[in-house]
Short mmCIF file of C-alpha atoms and ligand atoms in Angstrom, two decimals:
data_model
loop_
_atom_site.label_atom_id
_atom_site.label_comp_id
_atom_site.label_asym_id
_atom_site.label_seq_id
_atom_site.Cartn_x
_atom_site.Cartn_y
_atom_site.Cartn_z
CA MET A 240 -0.14 210.05 74.94
CA ARG A 241 2.61 212.63 75.32
CA HIS A 242 6.22 211.49 75.47
CA ILE A 243 8.62 213.94 77.00
CA SER A 244 12.33 213.29 76.89
CA LEU A 245 14.29 215.61 79.13
CA PRO A 246 17.88 216.71 78.35
CA ASP A 247 20.86 215.47 80.39
CA PHE A 248 22.00 219.03 81.02
CA GLY A 249 19.69 221.53 82.67
CA THR A 250 17.37 218.65 83.50
CA ALA A 251 15.63 220.24 86.50
CA ALA A 252 14.79 223.46 84.66
CA ALA A 253 13.57 221.45 81.64
CA TRP A 254 11.30 219.34 83.81
CA ARG A 255 9.82 222.44 85.40
CA THR A 256 9.05 223.97 82.01
CA ALA A 257 7.60 220.72 80.69
CA ALA A 258 5.48 220.14 83.80
CA ARG A 259 4.13 223.67 83.66
CA SER A 260 3.21 223.24 80.03
CA CYS A 261 1.55 219.83 80.66
CA LEU A 262 -0.47 221.35 83.48
CA SER A 263 -1.58 224.23 81.34
CA GLU A 264 -2.78 221.72 78.79
CA GLY A 265 -4.58 219.76 81.47
CA LEU A 266 -2.57 216.57 80.79
CA SER A 267 -3.03 214.00 83.51
CA PRO A 268 -0.08 211.81 84.64
CA ALA A 269 -1.57 208.92 82.71
CA ASP A 270 -1.22 210.97 79.50
CA ILE A 271 2.54 211.41 79.81
CA ILE A 272 5.56 209.18 79.47
CA TRP A 273 8.61 210.80 80.94
CA GLY A 274 12.06 209.90 79.76
CA SER A 275 15.51 211.37 79.38
CA GLU A 276 18.20 211.57 76.77
CA GLN A 277 20.21 209.12 78.77
CA THR A 278 17.58 206.42 78.76
CA GLU A 279 16.01 206.97 75.38
CA ARG A 280 18.38 208.75 73.07
CA GLY A 281 16.63 209.75 69.91
CA LEU A 282 13.26 208.45 71.00
CA PHE A 283 10.79 211.29 70.99
CA TYR A 284 7.22 210.77 70.02
CA ASP A 285 4.00 212.45 70.59
CA GLN A 286 0.55 210.92 70.28
CA PRO A 287 -2.77 212.69 70.42
CA THR A 288 -4.09 212.97 73.94
CA THR A 289 -7.61 213.50 75.17
CA ALA A 290 -8.15 217.24 75.47
CA ALA A 291 -8.73 218.31 79.01
CA ALA A 292 -9.37 221.58 80.78
CA PRO A 293 -6.18 223.63 81.22
CA VAL A 294 -5.02 223.86 84.82
CA ASN A 295 -4.16 227.09 86.51
CA MET A 296 -2.47 226.55 89.82
CA THR A 297 0.00 228.13 92.17
CA VAL A 298 2.68 225.60 92.96
CA PRO A 299 3.92 225.67 96.58
CA ARG A 300 7.48 226.91 96.89
CA SER A 301 8.56 223.82 98.83
CA PHE A 302 7.41 221.60 95.98
CA VAL A 303 9.54 223.63 93.56
CA SER A 304 12.61 223.07 95.67
CA LEU A 305 11.73 219.38 96.17
CA ALA A 306 11.41 218.91 92.39
CA GLU A 307 14.65 220.83 91.82
CA THR A 308 16.53 218.21 93.84
CA VAL A 309 14.62 215.05 92.93
CA CYS A 310 15.24 215.67 89.20
CA TRP A 311 18.92 214.75 89.84
CA HIS A 312 18.06 211.35 91.34
CA ARG A 313 19.15 208.28 89.42
CA ASP A 314 15.69 206.65 89.49
CA THR A 315 14.12 206.71 86.02
CA ASP A 316 10.66 207.16 87.60
CA ARG A 317 11.55 210.47 89.18
CA PHE A 318 9.90 212.77 86.62
CA ALA A 319 6.66 210.77 86.59
CA ARG A 320 6.50 210.64 90.38
CA LEU A 321 6.99 214.39 90.58
CA TYR A 322 4.27 215.09 88.04
CA GLN A 323 1.90 212.66 89.70
CA PHE A 324 2.28 214.45 93.00
CA LEU A 325 1.98 217.86 91.35
CA TRP A 326 -1.23 216.72 89.71
CA ARG A 327 -2.65 215.69 93.09
CA LEU A 328 -1.55 218.99 94.61
CA LYS A 329 -3.85 220.96 92.35
CA ASP A 330 -6.91 219.58 94.16
CA ALA A 331 -5.29 219.10 97.57
CA PRO A 332 -2.58 221.73 98.20
CA HIS A 333 -2.32 220.67 101.86
CA LEU A 334 -0.64 217.41 100.70
CA ILE A 335 2.71 219.19 100.50
CA ALA A 336 2.77 219.17 104.31
CA ASP A 337 1.17 215.75 104.82
CA ARG A 338 3.89 213.55 106.30
CA GLY A 339 1.65 210.52 106.05
CA ASP A 340 1.26 210.80 102.28
CA GLU A 341 3.09 207.94 100.62
CA GLY A 342 3.83 209.77 97.38
CA LEU A 343 5.36 212.72 99.23
CA ALA A 344 7.30 210.44 101.58
CA HIS A 345 8.87 208.68 98.61
CA LEU A 346 9.88 211.99 97.01
CA ARG A 347 11.33 213.23 100.31
CA GLY A 348 13.40 210.04 100.55
CA MET A 349 14.75 210.67 97.05
CA GLU A 350 15.52 214.28 97.95
CA LYS A 351 17.45 213.13 101.00
CA SER A 352 19.45 210.66 98.98
CA VAL A 353 20.43 213.34 96.44
CA HIS A 354 21.44 215.73 99.23
CA ARG A 355 23.57 213.02 100.78
CA CYS A 356 25.25 212.37 97.46
CA GLN A 357 25.97 216.11 97.07
CA HIS A 358 27.43 216.18 100.55
CA LYS A 359 29.73 213.25 99.74
CA MET A 360 30.82 214.90 96.54
CA LYS A 361 31.78 218.08 98.38
CA ALA A 362 33.71 216.02 100.92
CA PHE A 363 35.42 213.46 98.70
CA VAL A 364 36.38 215.15 95.46
CA ARG A 365 40.22 215.19 95.41
CA PHE A 366 41.91 217.47 92.89
CA ARG A 367 45.32 216.78 91.33
CA GLU A 368 47.30 219.56 89.73
CA ILE A 369 47.52 219.10 85.96
CA GLY A 370 48.81 222.44 84.69
CA ASN A 371 51.99 224.35 85.04
CA ARG A 372 52.45 225.72 88.55
CA ASP A 373 53.72 229.00 87.10
CA ASP A 374 50.60 229.69 85.06
CA ALA A 375 48.52 232.68 86.12
CA ARG A 376 45.71 230.28 86.99
CA ARG A 377 46.66 226.88 88.24
CA SER A 378 44.80 223.90 86.75
CA PHE A 379 43.41 220.91 88.57
CA ALA A 380 41.38 217.84 87.70
CA ALA A 381 39.49 215.30 89.77
CA TRP A 382 37.78 212.01 89.06
CA PHE A 383 34.56 211.23 90.91
CA GLU A 384 31.82 208.60 90.69
CA PRO A 385 28.60 210.00 92.16
CA THR A 386 25.60 207.86 93.01
CA HIS A 387 23.13 210.32 91.47
CA HIS A 388 23.37 212.98 88.75
CA THR A 389 24.81 215.48 91.17
CA VAL A 390 27.64 217.02 89.16
CA GLU A 391 25.51 219.86 87.84
CA PRO A 392 23.71 220.94 91.02
CA THR A 393 26.92 220.69 93.07
CA ALA A 394 29.35 222.36 90.68
CA ASP A 395 28.40 225.82 91.94
CA PHE A 396 29.84 224.92 95.32
CA PHE A 397 33.25 224.16 93.76
CA ALA A 398 33.07 227.28 91.57
CA ARG A 399 32.67 229.43 94.69
CA ARG A 400 35.24 227.51 96.68
CA PHE A 401 37.95 227.32 94.01
CA ALA A 402 37.18 230.48 92.09
CA ASP A 403 40.84 231.39 91.61
CA MET A 404 41.83 228.26 89.73
CA ASP A 405 40.76 226.30 86.68
CA TRP A 406 39.45 222.84 87.34
CA ARG A 407 37.43 219.99 85.94
CA ILE A 408 35.54 217.31 87.76
CA VAL A 409 35.29 214.30 85.50
CA THR A 410 32.61 211.69 86.13
CA PRO A 411 31.43 208.79 83.95
CA GLU A 412 28.39 210.70 82.71
CA LYS A 413 29.18 214.39 82.97
CA THR A 414 32.16 216.69 83.31
CA ALA A 415 32.06 220.03 85.09
CA ILE A 416 34.56 222.51 83.69
CA PHE A 417 35.56 225.73 85.38
CA GLN A 418 37.72 227.83 83.13
CA ASP A 419 38.65 231.49 83.58
CA GLY A 420 35.84 231.93 86.06
CA SER A 421 33.03 230.42 84.05
CA LEU A 422 31.34 227.13 84.60
CA SER A 423 30.22 224.75 81.86
CA PHE A 424 29.37 221.10 81.44
CA ALA A 425 30.41 218.47 78.95
CA PRO A 426 29.60 214.77 78.55
CA GLY A 427 31.30 212.32 80.87
CA GLU A 428 34.64 210.67 80.17
CA PRO A 429 36.43 207.53 81.19
CA LYS A 430 38.67 207.86 84.23
CA PRO A 431 41.64 210.01 83.23
CA SER A 432 45.09 209.18 84.45
CA LEU A 433 45.95 211.95 86.83
CA PRO A 434 49.42 212.75 88.17
CA ASP A 435 50.34 212.26 91.81
CA ASP A 436 49.80 215.39 93.77
CA ALA A 437 52.79 217.00 95.42
CA SER A 438 50.65 218.00 98.39
CA GLU A 439 49.26 214.48 98.83
CA ALA A 440 51.93 213.39 101.32
CA LEU A 441 51.12 216.42 103.42
CA TRP A 442 47.41 215.64 103.23
CA LEU A 443 48.04 212.04 104.33
CA THR A 444 50.07 213.23 107.31
CA TYR A 445 47.29 215.63 108.24
CA PHE A 446 44.67 212.90 107.88
CA ARG A 447 46.67 210.54 110.10
CA SER A 448 47.14 213.23 112.72
CA ILE A 449 43.46 214.17 112.96
CA PHE A 450 42.46 210.52 113.28
CA ASN A 451 41.54 209.94 116.93
CA PRO A 452 41.85 206.22 117.76
CA ALA A 453 39.99 206.69 121.06
CA ARG A 454 36.94 207.92 119.18
CA LEU A 455 36.96 205.32 116.45
CA LYS A 456 33.53 204.02 115.51
CA VAL A 457 34.02 201.92 112.43
CA HIS A 458 30.33 201.80 111.60
CA ALA A 459 29.90 205.57 111.85
CA MET A 460 33.11 206.09 109.92
CA THR A 461 32.14 203.84 107.02
CA SER A 462 28.69 205.38 106.94
CA GLU A 463 30.23 208.85 106.76
CA MET A 464 32.90 207.74 104.29
CA PRO A 465 31.30 204.80 102.41
CA LYS A 466 33.72 202.25 101.06
CA LYS A 467 32.63 202.85 97.45
CA TYR A 468 34.43 206.22 97.60
CA TRP A 469 37.64 204.82 99.01
CA LYS A 470 39.20 203.88 95.68
CA ASN A 471 39.42 207.55 94.68
CA LEU A 472 40.54 208.87 98.07
CA PRO A 473 44.30 208.87 98.66
CA GLU A 474 43.84 208.86 102.43
CA ALA A 475 41.65 205.75 102.28
CA ALA A 476 44.74 203.58 101.83
CA THR A 477 45.74 204.44 105.40
CA ILE A 478 42.35 203.62 106.93
CA PRO A 479 42.70 199.82 107.41
CA ASP A 480 46.01 200.40 109.14
CA LEU A 481 44.59 203.16 111.34
CA ILE A 482 41.63 200.97 112.32
CA ALA A 483 43.84 197.95 113.09
CA ASN A 484 46.14 199.98 115.33
CA ALA A 485 43.41 202.05 116.97
CA PRO A 486 42.94 199.92 120.13
CA ALA A 487 46.66 199.90 120.92
CA ARG A 488 46.98 203.64 120.24
CA ALA A 489 43.89 204.41 122.35
CA ARG A 490 45.38 202.37 125.22
CA ALA A 491 48.66 204.23 124.92
CA MET A 492 46.80 207.57 124.93
CA ALA A 493 44.86 206.55 128.04
CA ASP A 494 48.08 205.47 129.78
CA ALA A 495 49.74 208.75 128.93
CA ALA A 496 46.75 210.89 129.91
CA PRO A 497 46.92 212.81 133.17
CA THR A 498 44.61 211.21 135.73
CA LEU A 499 42.07 213.09 137.78
CA PRO A 500 42.52 212.94 141.52
CA PRO A 501 40.15 210.48 143.23
CA VAL A 502 36.96 212.03 144.55
CA ARG A 503 38.10 211.60 148.17
CA ALA A 504 41.33 213.44 147.47
CA GLU A 505 39.43 216.24 145.79
CA ASN A 506 37.07 216.51 148.80
CA ALA A 507 40.06 216.62 151.12
CA ARG A 508 41.64 219.33 148.97
CA GLN A 509 38.47 221.42 149.15
CA GLN A 510 38.24 220.98 152.90
CA LEU A 511 41.85 221.94 153.22
CA ALA A 512 41.27 225.03 151.10
CA ALA A 513 38.31 225.95 153.33
CA HIS A 514 40.52 225.55 156.38
CA MET A 515 43.28 227.59 154.88
CA SER A 516 41.08 230.64 154.88
CA ALA A 517 40.75 232.32 158.25
CA TRP A 518 37.67 233.72 159.93
CA ASN A 519 37.94 237.46 159.54
CA GLY A 520 34.82 238.97 161.10
CA PRO A 521 34.84 241.60 163.86
CA LYS A 522 35.91 240.23 167.26
CA GLU A 523 32.50 240.86 168.91
CA ALA A 524 30.92 238.65 166.24
CA LEU A 525 33.07 235.59 166.92
CA PRO A 526 30.96 233.96 169.70
CA ALA A 527 27.81 234.31 167.59
CA ALA A 528 29.59 232.91 164.55
CA ILE A 529 30.70 229.90 166.60
CA HIS A 530 27.13 229.49 167.86
CA ASP A 531 25.92 229.30 164.25
CA CYS A 532 28.57 226.78 163.21
CA THR A 533 27.50 223.86 161.01
CA ARG A 534 30.97 222.92 159.75
CA CYS A 535 30.63 219.35 161.00
CA PRO A 536 27.67 217.14 161.98
CA LEU A 537 28.22 217.59 165.75
CA HIS A 538 26.02 220.70 165.71
CA LYS A 539 23.01 218.51 164.94
CA THR A 540 22.93 216.74 168.31
CA ALA A 541 24.53 219.24 170.67
CA THR A 542 22.38 221.76 172.55
CA GLN A 543 24.59 224.64 171.55
CA ALA A 544 28.14 225.53 170.62
CA VAL A 545 30.33 226.65 173.49
CA PRO A 546 32.77 229.41 172.49
CA GLY A 547 35.75 230.41 174.61
CA VAL A 548 35.30 232.89 177.46
CA GLY A 549 37.57 235.39 179.12
CA PRO A 550 39.32 238.64 178.42
CA LEU A 551 40.91 238.95 174.97
CA ASP A 552 43.98 240.84 176.17
CA VAL A 553 45.41 238.18 178.44
CA PRO A 554 48.71 236.35 177.96
CA LEU A 555 47.36 232.87 178.77
CA MET A 556 44.99 230.77 176.74
CA ILE A 557 43.75 227.46 178.18
CA VAL A 558 42.49 224.90 175.69
CA GLY A 559 40.46 221.87 176.76
CA GLU A 560 38.91 219.12 174.65
CA GLN A 561 35.19 219.81 174.11
CA PRO A 562 32.21 220.89 176.24
CA GLY A 563 30.88 218.15 178.52
CA ASP A 564 27.26 217.45 179.39
CA GLN A 565 26.97 220.41 181.75
CA GLU A 566 28.91 222.83 179.55
CA ASP A 567 26.64 221.91 176.64
CA LEU A 568 23.61 222.96 178.70
CA ALA A 569 25.19 226.03 180.29
CA GLY A 570 26.93 227.29 177.13
CA LEU A 571 30.14 227.89 179.14
CA PRO A 572 33.40 225.93 179.21
CA PHE A 573 34.69 224.00 182.21
CA VAL A 574 31.70 224.36 184.53
CA GLY A 575 31.16 220.61 185.13
CA PRO A 576 33.19 218.16 187.23
CA ALA A 577 36.37 218.47 185.15
CA GLY A 578 36.16 222.25 185.35
CA GLN A 579 35.65 222.16 189.10
CA LEU A 580 38.71 219.94 189.55
CA PHE A 581 40.70 222.26 187.32
CA ASP A 582 39.65 225.27 189.40
CA LYS A 583 40.75 223.51 192.60
CA VAL A 584 44.20 222.60 191.32
CA ALA A 585 44.60 225.99 189.62
CA GLN A 586 43.98 227.73 192.89
CA SER A 587 46.73 225.71 194.61
CA ALA A 588 49.06 226.48 191.72
CA GLY A 589 48.34 230.21 191.91
CA LEU A 590 46.70 230.26 188.47
CA ILE A 591 43.80 232.69 188.28
CA ARG A 592 41.35 231.36 185.74
CA GLU A 593 39.71 234.76 185.19
CA ASP A 594 43.09 236.00 183.96
CA ALA A 595 43.04 233.50 181.12
CA PHE A 596 41.00 232.95 177.99
CA VAL A 597 39.45 229.50 178.42
CA THR A 598 38.23 227.53 175.44
CA ASN A 599 38.02 224.08 173.87
CA ALA A 600 39.49 222.47 170.77
CA VAL A 601 36.01 221.38 169.68
CA LYS A 602 33.03 223.64 170.31
CA HIS A 603 30.16 221.14 170.27
CA PHE A 604 29.52 218.31 172.74
CA LYS A 605 29.96 214.87 171.20
CA PHE A 606 28.14 212.10 173.02
CA THR A 607 26.31 208.77 172.80
CA PRO A 608 22.84 208.69 174.39
CA ARG A 609 22.52 205.97 177.02
CA GLY A 610 19.01 206.09 178.49
CA LYS A 611 18.66 209.57 179.93
CA ARG A 612 22.42 210.02 180.10
CA ARG A 613 24.69 211.42 177.45
CA LEU A 614 28.02 209.65 177.51
CA HIS A 615 31.04 211.69 176.44
CA GLN A 616 32.72 210.60 173.18
CA ARG A 617 36.13 211.74 172.11
CA PRO A 618 36.05 213.91 168.97
CA ASN A 619 37.75 212.37 165.98
CA SER A 620 40.48 213.97 163.89
CA GLY A 621 38.03 215.27 161.27
CA GLU A 622 35.96 217.04 163.91
CA ILE A 623 39.07 218.47 165.50
CA GLU A 624 40.24 219.62 162.11
CA HIS A 625 36.91 221.28 161.25
CA CYS A 626 36.83 223.10 164.57
CA ARG A 627 40.44 224.22 164.43
CA TRP A 628 39.14 227.05 162.24
CA TRP A 629 37.43 228.53 165.32
CA LEU A 630 40.34 227.84 167.61
CA ASP A 631 42.61 229.65 165.17
CA ALA A 632 40.15 232.55 165.09
CA GLU A 633 40.20 232.73 168.90
CA ARG A 634 43.99 232.54 168.94
CA ALA A 635 44.16 235.33 166.37
CA LEU A 636 42.02 237.55 168.63
CA VAL A 637 43.71 236.76 171.95
CA LYS A 638 47.28 236.45 170.66
CA PRO A 639 48.31 234.57 173.79
CA LYS A 640 51.91 234.52 174.94
CA LEU A 641 51.38 230.97 176.18
CA ILE A 642 48.83 228.28 175.49
CA LEU A 643 48.11 225.59 178.07
CA ALA A 644 46.87 222.50 176.23
CA LEU A 645 44.85 220.15 178.43
CA GLY A 646 44.85 216.61 177.05
CA ALA A 647 45.41 214.84 173.76
CA THR A 648 42.63 216.54 171.80
CA ALA A 649 43.92 220.01 172.61
CA ALA A 650 47.45 218.85 171.78
CA GLU A 651 46.27 217.49 168.42
CA ALA A 652 44.34 220.65 167.58
CA LEU A 653 47.31 222.85 168.40
CA THR A 654 50.41 220.84 167.49
CA GLY A 655 48.97 218.39 164.99
CA SER A 656 49.56 215.37 167.24
CA GLY A 657 47.77 214.11 170.32
CA ALA A 658 49.96 211.02 170.67
CA ASN A 659 51.94 210.07 173.83
CA ILE A 660 50.48 212.86 175.90
CA LEU A 661 51.63 211.29 179.17
CA ARG A 662 55.18 211.33 177.92
CA ARG A 663 54.94 214.84 176.45
CA ARG A 664 53.10 216.45 179.38
CA GLY A 665 55.08 219.19 181.09
CA SER A 666 56.98 219.98 177.90
CA VAL A 667 56.68 223.07 175.74
CA GLU A 668 56.22 222.84 171.98
CA GLN A 669 56.25 225.75 169.64
CA LEU A 670 53.61 226.56 167.03
CA ALA A 671 54.48 227.75 163.55
CA ASP A 672 53.89 231.36 164.60
CA GLY A 673 56.26 230.90 167.56
CA THR A 674 53.59 230.66 170.27
CA PRO A 675 54.72 228.25 173.01
CA VAL A 676 52.31 225.48 173.98
CA LEU A 677 52.67 223.89 177.41
CA LEU A 678 51.27 220.39 177.25
CA SER A 679 49.47 218.74 180.14
CA VAL A 680 46.82 216.13 180.79
CA HIS A 681 43.09 216.78 180.85
CA PRO A 682 41.51 217.18 184.34
CA SER A 683 38.94 214.49 183.51
CA PHE A 684 41.89 212.06 183.21
CA LEU A 685 42.58 212.69 186.88
CA LEU A 686 38.96 211.93 187.72
CA ARG A 687 39.24 208.59 185.97
CA VAL A 688 42.46 207.30 187.59
CA PRO A 689 41.14 204.36 189.66
CA ASP A 690 44.01 204.00 192.13
CA ALA A 691 43.91 206.67 194.84
CA CYS A 692 47.67 206.72 195.26
CA GLU A 693 48.28 207.07 191.54
CA ARG A 694 45.57 209.71 191.35
CA GLU A 695 47.32 211.69 194.05
CA LYS A 696 50.60 211.44 192.16
CA GLN A 697 48.94 212.65 188.95
CA MET A 698 47.30 215.54 190.82
CA VAL A 699 50.73 216.67 191.99
CA LEU A 700 52.10 216.50 188.46
CA PHE A 701 49.09 218.42 187.14
CA GLU A 702 49.53 221.11 189.76
CA HIS A 703 53.16 221.25 188.79
CA ASP A 704 52.19 221.84 185.15
CA LEU A 705 49.82 224.66 186.12
CA ARG A 706 52.44 226.25 188.31
CA ARG A 707 54.85 226.07 185.42
CA ALA A 708 52.28 227.91 183.30
CA VAL A 709 52.09 230.65 185.91
CA GLU A 710 55.85 230.95 186.02
CA MET A 711 56.16 231.02 182.27
CA ILE A 712 53.56 233.74 181.99
CA ALA A 713 55.41 235.77 184.58
CA ALA A 714 58.64 235.32 182.70
CA LEU A 715 57.14 235.92 179.27
CA THR A 716 55.36 239.07 180.34
CA THR A 717 58.37 240.55 182.18
CA ARG A 718 61.06 239.16 179.85
CA PRO A 719 59.28 238.62 176.54
CA GLY A 720 60.96 236.18 174.20
CA SER A 721 62.81 234.27 176.94
CA GLN A 722 63.84 230.93 175.46
CA ASP A 723 64.95 229.37 178.74
CA MET A 724 61.46 229.21 180.12
CA MET A 725 60.23 227.44 177.04
CA ALA A 726 62.67 224.55 177.15
CA GLY A 727 60.84 221.23 177.78
N1 URA B 282 36.14 219.17 179.29
C1 URA B 282 36.68 220.05 178.41
O1 URA B 282 37.66 219.77 177.78
N2 URA B 282 36.09 221.24 178.28
C2 URA B 282 35.04 221.61 178.95
O2 URA B 282 34.56 222.69 178.72
C3 URA B 282 34.49 220.68 179.85
C4 URA B 282 35.07 219.47 180.01
#
């Protein structure tokens, strides 16, 4: 039986040397008792072992690094476990990658635990200044209580990080000393009494300020910063208070946070932005562009879009509501009953339709199917708004001196309001660009007036409106800018 007691310092390297030598002697795990100075000070004995064939093997690199870490684990079995696995590796090298192997799984668990301990040490060691601030190299000391024997394998990290100062990390079993750029180790010491650090108040303020109460997860926090470390962390004293006040602070943060606009408002904003932009294609392309329009769902049921018709260089633009059943089939505005009535009254009023650009506020026919018939439906404000883009494009091309708006829909599309059209009819309203709009009723309204006497009266008023349009055009084209003609 061979008894091997490994030193407290340089343990990993000593294990490697001892394991290599045991292998070369062909010692099986059962022939060795592994120990360390810490557990068996002074005990070192060697008994004759059964001679076996020396072993020559190439040890996988990943085992070397595994052993390098596991040697710093607190478990007293660690050296034996490592050698046992190494012994098995000589006949089955593939075991180093066998996740199902229990021996390897145990060693990997130990490796993970040591790595975690090293990580905590890097995060939670807190130095206090112990020397004179004016010295060429400032001196610091820290007290730490690691779970495993991690002072030695982790000290390099601190040596690189704090290379320009002298420091010592004191732990119960080992002390790492960095002096004048060289690292050494000494036995552990009881907890020293360290002075308060001048920068500690600053650190506490920083810690409080980076603490986000809205993201507090106590479980995750205590797993990341286990309570056993708290006693040596100055900032830990603030944690209970921060946790207790987190809900109230998170609520206050939420109340103070800017709110996002509701989805509907955002949609409306996007639609508005789309409407703000103007159609800017060549004028010949406008009718085709209107034909292809899919800006609102009306295009799905209508036969076709009906763009405005007429010369582009005329002073009068006539705007109706939307194509009717016949206009939808013909692709031309005002060819059905309402258009025929309009033509009749226009003729009496001396208005020549061919001298005007005739269009509609909405370019697609909106209807409800009733058997074989398609019953007209008034377009809603959204549809009017979507289609105003095309009306604006037509206006931009024609640049009329006067617009005759027939009915509430045309009034809404042009002036923004279709309300009280019977009261407003015959009056002139001005658009933002100064274009006058003469308001009147829609010819289909005349067709629907049930009382013959009243219908006659309305026909007279309508003819009066059209005559007024003719007079205004005459005045505007001979005396451009005349305000008198535009008064309501
Ligand atoms: N009504 C309108 O407003 N426009 C037409 O084109 C036909 C009927």
